[in-house]
Coordinates of C-alpha atoms in Angstrom, one line a residue:
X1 CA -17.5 -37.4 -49.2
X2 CA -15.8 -40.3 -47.7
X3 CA -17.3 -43.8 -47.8
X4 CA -18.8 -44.2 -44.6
X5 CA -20.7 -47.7 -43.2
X6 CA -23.6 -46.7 -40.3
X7 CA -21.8 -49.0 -37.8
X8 CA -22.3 -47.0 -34.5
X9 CA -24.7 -45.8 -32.4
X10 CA -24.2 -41.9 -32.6
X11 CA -24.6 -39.6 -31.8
X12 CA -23.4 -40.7 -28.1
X13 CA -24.3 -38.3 -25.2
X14 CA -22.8 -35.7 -23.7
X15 CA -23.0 -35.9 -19.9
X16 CA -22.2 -33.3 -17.0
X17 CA -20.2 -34.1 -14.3
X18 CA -20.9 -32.1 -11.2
X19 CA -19.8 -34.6 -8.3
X20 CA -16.3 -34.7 -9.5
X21 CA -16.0 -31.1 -10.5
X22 CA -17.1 -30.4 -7.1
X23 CA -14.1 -32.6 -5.6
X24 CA -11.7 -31.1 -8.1
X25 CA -12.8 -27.6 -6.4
X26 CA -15.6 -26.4 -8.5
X27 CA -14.6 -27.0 -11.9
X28 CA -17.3 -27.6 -15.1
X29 CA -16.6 -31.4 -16.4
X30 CA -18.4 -32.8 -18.7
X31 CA -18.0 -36.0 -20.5
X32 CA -18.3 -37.3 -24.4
X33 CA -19.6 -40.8 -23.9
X34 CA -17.5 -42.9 -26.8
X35 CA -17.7 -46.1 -24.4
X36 CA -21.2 -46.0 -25.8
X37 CA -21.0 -46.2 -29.4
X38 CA -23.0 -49.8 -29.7
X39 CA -20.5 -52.0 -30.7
X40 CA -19.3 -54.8 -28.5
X41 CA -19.1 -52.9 -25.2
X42 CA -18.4 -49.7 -27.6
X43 CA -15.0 -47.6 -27.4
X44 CA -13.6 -45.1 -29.8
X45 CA -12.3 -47.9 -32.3
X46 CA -16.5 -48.0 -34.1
X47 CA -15.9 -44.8 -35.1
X48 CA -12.8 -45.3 -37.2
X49 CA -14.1 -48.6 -38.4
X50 CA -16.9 -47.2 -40.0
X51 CA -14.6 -45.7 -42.7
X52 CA -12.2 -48.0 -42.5
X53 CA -14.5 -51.2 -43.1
X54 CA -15.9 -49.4 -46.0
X55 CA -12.9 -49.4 -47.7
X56 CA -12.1 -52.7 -47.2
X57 CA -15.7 -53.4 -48.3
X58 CA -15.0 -51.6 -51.7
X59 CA -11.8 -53.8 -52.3
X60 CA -13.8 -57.3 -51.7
X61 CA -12.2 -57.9 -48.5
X62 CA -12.7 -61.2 -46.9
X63 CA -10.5 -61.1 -44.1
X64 CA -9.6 -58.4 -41.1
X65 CA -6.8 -58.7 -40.0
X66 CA -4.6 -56.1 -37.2
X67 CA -2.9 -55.9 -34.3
X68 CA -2.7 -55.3 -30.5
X69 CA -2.0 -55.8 -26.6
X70 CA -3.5 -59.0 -25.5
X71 CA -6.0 -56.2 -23.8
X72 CA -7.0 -54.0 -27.1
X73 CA -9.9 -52.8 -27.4
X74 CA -9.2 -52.4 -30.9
X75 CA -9.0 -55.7 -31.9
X76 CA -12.2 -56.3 -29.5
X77 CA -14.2 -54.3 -31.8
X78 CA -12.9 -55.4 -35.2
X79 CA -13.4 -59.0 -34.5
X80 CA -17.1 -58.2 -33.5
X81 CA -17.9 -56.2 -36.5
X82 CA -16.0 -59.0 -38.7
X83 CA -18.8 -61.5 -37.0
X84 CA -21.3 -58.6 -37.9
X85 CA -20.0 -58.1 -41.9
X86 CA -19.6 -62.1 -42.0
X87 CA -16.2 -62.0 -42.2
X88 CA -12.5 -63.6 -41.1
X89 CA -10.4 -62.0 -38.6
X90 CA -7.8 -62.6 -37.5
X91 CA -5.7 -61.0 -34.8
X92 CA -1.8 -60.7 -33.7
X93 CA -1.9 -59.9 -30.1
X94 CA 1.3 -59.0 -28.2
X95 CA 2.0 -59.4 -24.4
X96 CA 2.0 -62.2 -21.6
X97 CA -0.2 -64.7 -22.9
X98 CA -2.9 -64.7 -20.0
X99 CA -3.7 -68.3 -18.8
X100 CA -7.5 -67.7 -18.8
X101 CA -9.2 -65.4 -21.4
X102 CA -10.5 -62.9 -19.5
X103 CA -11.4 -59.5 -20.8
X104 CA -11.1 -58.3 -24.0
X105 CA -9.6 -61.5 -25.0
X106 CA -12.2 -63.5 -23.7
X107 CA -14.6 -61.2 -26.4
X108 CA -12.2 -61.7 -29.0
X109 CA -12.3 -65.5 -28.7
X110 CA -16.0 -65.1 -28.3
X111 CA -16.4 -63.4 -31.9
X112 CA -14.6 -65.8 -33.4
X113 CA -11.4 -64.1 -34.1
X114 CA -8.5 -66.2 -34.7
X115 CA -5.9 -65.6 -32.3
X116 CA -1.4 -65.2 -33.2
X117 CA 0.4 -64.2 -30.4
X118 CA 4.0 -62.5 -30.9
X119 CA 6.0 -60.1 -28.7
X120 CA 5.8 -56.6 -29.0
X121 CA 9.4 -56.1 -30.7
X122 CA 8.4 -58.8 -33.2
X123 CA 4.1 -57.5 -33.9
X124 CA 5.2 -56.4 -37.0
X125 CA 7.4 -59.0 -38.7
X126 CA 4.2 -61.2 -37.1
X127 CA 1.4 -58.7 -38.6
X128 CA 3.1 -59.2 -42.1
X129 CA 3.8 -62.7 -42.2
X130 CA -0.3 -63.6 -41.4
X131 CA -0.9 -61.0 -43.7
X132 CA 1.5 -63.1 -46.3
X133 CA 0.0 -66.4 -45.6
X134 CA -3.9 -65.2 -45.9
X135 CA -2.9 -63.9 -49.2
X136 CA -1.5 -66.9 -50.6
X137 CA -4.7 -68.9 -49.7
X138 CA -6.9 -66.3 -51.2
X139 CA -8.4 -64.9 -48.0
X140 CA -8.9 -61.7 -49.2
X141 CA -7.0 -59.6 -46.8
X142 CA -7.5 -56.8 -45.4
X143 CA -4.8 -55.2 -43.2
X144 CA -5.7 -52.6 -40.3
X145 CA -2.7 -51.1 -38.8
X146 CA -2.6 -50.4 -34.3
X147 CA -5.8 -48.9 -33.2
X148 CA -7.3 -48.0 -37.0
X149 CA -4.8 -44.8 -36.6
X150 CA -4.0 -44.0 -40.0
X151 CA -5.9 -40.9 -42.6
X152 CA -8.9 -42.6 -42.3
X153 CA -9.1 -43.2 -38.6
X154 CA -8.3 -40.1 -37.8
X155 CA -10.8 -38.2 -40.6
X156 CA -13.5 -40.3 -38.3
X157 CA -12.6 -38.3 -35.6
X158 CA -12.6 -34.8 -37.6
X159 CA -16.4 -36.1 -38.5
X160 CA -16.8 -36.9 -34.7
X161 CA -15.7 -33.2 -33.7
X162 CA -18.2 -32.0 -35.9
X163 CA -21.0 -33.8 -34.3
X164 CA -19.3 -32.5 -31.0
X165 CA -20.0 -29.3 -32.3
X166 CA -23.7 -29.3 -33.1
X167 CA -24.3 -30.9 -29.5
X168 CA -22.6 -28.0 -27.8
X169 CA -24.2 -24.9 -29.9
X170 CA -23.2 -22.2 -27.4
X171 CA -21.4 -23.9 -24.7
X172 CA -18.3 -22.7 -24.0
X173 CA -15.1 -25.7 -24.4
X174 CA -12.7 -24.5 -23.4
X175 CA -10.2 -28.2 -23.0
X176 CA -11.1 -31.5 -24.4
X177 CA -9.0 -33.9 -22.2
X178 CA -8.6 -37.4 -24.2
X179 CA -6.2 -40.6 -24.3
X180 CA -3.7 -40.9 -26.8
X181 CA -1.7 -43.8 -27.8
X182 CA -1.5 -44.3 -31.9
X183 CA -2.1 -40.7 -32.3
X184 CA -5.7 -41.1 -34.3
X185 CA -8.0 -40.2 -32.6
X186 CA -6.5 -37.0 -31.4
X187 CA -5.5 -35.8 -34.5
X188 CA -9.2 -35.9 -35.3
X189 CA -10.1 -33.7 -33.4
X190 CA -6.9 -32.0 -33.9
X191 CA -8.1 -31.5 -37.1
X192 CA -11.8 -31.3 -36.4
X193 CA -11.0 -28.0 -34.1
X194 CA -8.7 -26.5 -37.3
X195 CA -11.8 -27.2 -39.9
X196 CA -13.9 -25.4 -37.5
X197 CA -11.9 -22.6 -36.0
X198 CA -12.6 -23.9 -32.5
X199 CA -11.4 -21.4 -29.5
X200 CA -10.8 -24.3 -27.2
X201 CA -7.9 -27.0 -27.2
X202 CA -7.5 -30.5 -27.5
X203 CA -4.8 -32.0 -25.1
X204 CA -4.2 -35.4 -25.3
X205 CA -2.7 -37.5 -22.4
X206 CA 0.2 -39.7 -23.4
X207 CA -0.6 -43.2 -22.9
X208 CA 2.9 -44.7 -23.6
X209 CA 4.8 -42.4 -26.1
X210 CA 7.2 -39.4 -25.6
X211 CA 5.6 -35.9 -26.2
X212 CA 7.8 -35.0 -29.0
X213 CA 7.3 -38.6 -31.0
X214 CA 3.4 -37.9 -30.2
X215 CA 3.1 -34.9 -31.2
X216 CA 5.0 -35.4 -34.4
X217 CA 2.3 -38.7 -35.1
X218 CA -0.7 -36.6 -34.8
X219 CA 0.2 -33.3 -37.0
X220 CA 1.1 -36.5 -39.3
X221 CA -2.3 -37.7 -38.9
X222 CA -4.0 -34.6 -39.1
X223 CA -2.5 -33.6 -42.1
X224 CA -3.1 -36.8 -44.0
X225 CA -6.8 -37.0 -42.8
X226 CA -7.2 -33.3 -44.2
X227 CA -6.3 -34.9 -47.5
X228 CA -9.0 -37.6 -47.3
X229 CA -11.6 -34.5 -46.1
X230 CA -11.3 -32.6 -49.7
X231 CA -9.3 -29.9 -48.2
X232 CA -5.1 -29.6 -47.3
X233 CA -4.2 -28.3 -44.1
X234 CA -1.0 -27.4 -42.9
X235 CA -0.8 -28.6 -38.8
X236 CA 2.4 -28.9 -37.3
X237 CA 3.5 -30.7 -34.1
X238 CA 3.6 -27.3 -32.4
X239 CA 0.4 -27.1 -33.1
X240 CA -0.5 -30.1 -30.9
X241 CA -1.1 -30.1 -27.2
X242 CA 0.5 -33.2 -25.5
X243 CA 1.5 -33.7 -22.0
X244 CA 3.4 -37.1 -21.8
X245 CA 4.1 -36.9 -17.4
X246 CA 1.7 -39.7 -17.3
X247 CA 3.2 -42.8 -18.4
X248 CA 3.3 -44.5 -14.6
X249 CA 4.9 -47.6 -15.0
X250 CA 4.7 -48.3 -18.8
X251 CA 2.0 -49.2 -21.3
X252 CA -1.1 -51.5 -19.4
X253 CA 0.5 -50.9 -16.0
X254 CA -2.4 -49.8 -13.6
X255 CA -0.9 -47.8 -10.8
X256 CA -2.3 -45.9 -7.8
X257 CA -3.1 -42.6 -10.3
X258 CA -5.3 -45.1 -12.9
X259 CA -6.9 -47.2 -9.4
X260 CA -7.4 -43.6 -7.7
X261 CA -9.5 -42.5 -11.4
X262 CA -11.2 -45.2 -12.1
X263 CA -12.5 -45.7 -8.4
X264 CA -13.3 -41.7 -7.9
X265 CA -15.4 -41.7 -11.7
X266 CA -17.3 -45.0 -10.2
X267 CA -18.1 -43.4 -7.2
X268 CA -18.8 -40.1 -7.7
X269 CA -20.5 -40.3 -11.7
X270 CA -21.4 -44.1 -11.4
X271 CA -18.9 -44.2 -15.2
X272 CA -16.7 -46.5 -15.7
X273 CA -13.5 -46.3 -16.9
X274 CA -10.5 -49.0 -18.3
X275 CA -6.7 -49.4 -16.4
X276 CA -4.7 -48.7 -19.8
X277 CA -6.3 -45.9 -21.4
X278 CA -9.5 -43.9 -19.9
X279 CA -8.0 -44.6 -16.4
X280 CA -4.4 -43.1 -17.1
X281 CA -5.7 -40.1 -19.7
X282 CA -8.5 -39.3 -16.2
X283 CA -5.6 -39.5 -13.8
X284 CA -3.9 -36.9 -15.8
X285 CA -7.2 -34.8 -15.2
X286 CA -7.3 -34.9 -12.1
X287 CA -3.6 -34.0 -11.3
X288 CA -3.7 -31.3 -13.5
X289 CA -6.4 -30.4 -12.0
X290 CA -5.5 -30.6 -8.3
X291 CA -2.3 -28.4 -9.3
X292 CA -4.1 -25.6 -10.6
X293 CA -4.0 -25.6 -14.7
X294 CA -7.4 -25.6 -15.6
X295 CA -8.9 -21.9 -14.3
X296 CA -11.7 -21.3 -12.4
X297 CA -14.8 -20.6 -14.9
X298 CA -13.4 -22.8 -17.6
X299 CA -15.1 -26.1 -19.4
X300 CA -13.2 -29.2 -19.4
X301 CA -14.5 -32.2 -21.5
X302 CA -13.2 -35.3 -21.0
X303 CA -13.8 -37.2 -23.8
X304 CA -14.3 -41.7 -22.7
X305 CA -13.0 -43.4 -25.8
X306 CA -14.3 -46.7 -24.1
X307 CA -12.2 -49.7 -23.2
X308 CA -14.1 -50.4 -20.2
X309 CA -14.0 -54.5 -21.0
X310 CA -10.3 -54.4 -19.5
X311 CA -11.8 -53.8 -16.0
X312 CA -13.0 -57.4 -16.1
X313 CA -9.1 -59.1 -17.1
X314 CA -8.1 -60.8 -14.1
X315 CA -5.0 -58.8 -13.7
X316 CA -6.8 -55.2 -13.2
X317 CA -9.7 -57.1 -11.5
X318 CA -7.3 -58.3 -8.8
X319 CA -5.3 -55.1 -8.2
X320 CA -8.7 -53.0 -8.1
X321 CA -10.1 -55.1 -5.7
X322 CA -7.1 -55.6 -3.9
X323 CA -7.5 -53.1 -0.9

């Protein structure tokens, strides 16, 4: 048993979809509703954070402190639940610094967090030194490496599958379409679909990292998180299901694929989905879709890991609302 805070509102819904599987030609969709896990706007992130704040519980933390893209929705839901456990955060975004906070950002400044911007090349020499400096004042440090994607992140999502599983009963899965980025939360389920012998597969649609290097993070994952489960398993990155012909124009670029997704879940399901990660992982659905690799008869489940506060940043506000 893995020390485990109640943090979330689970289990969240499983929805169908039959307006947009009637566009994509008659396909089943349905959709696992992680955007609505209770926490600041919700998003995948509560999930992990329920383990991973109990840890840092156990160890007297005082201080959160991780990193992100000035958008993350990461670092949106730590610094609530650091306002929630009474608690520092702090937070080393990378990116353009905006100049309104709009967003996510605008959340993060809302919670309280305390803000360290650095570039992308440098996030980690950043990450270390704030680390460093809380330390030496006795802030009781905690450190959360990008997007809570380490053994305990992704055993949240092995615990996640299993809750999938007990929703289902006899319905037949036969893909679970989700975003991936860090690698965690896929190799969750990953994992989750191992522990359980699942039939189906779990294909995750590369946000911003080639499918080898993926692929390679999540059997990585999944093999650690195994450990923290009570039980070794031996996954490989051949085992792991990755299509990286998504990547548009590079990590938090909207493009006409993520504006064509986000509009058509809006219009036809009334969800909402974000620009970086919902919107490009649902673009990727539909394409596959429209060129024939899901069959007729088969079960899709596209699985929202939430993020939907990005819609409101002024730069994917604009370009939405732009035509």
């Amino acid at each position: 048993m893995i020390p485990r805070l109640k943090l979330a509102a689970l289990p969240t819904p499983i929805e169908f979809l039959p307006r947009l599987g009637a566009y994509l030609g008659g396909l089943r969709i349905l959709i696992k509703r992680d955007d609505l896990t209770g926490v600041a706007f919700g998003g995948n992130k509560t999930r992990k954070l329920e383990l991973v704040l109990a840890e840092a519980q156990s160890v007297g933390a005082h201080t959160l402190i991780t990193v992100g893209a000035v958008q993350s929705n990461h670092c949106r839901q730590v610094a609530a639940l650091a306002a929630r456990m009474g608690l520092k955060c702090k937070l080393v975004l990378y990116g353009e610094i905006p100049s309104r906070a709009s967003g996510n950002l605008f959340l993060d400044r809302l919670f309280g967090a305390e803000i360290f911007w650095t570039s992308k090349d440098a996030r980690n020499e950043t990450l270390n030194e704030v680390f460093g400096e809380a330390w030496a004042r006795g802030e009781r440090p905690y450190l959360i490496p990008l997007g809570a994607s380490n053994p305990l992140g992704a055993a949240a999502y092995a615990l996640a599958f299993d809750e999938l599983l007990q929703q289902i009963q006899s319905e037949r899965v036969d893909w679970i379409v989700v975003a991936s980025s860090s690698g965690g939360t896929q190799a969750g389920l990953v994992l989750g679909a191992h522990r359980r012998h699942f039939h189906g597969r779990i294909l995750g649609i590369s946000i911003d990292e080639p499918e080898r290097e993926l692929k390679e993070v999540v059997a990585f994952l999944a093999r650690e998180a195994s450990d923290r489960l009570g039980k070794a398993m031996t996954i490989h990155p051949e085992d792991v299901f990755v299509n990286a012909d998504y990547l548009g124009g590079g990590y938090g670029v909207m493009g006409e694929a993520e504006r064509e997704a986000i509009t058509l879940f809006a219009q036809l399901e009334g969800v909402l989905l974000d620009p970086v990660y919902t919107g490009r992982a649902a673009a990727g659905l539909i394409d596959l879709a429209r060129k024939g690799f899901f069959h007729r008869g088969e079960t899709i489940l596209f699985w929202h890991t939430g993020g939907t506060p990005a819609l409101f940043a002024d730069k994917y506000q604009n370009q939405l609302l732009s035509e």
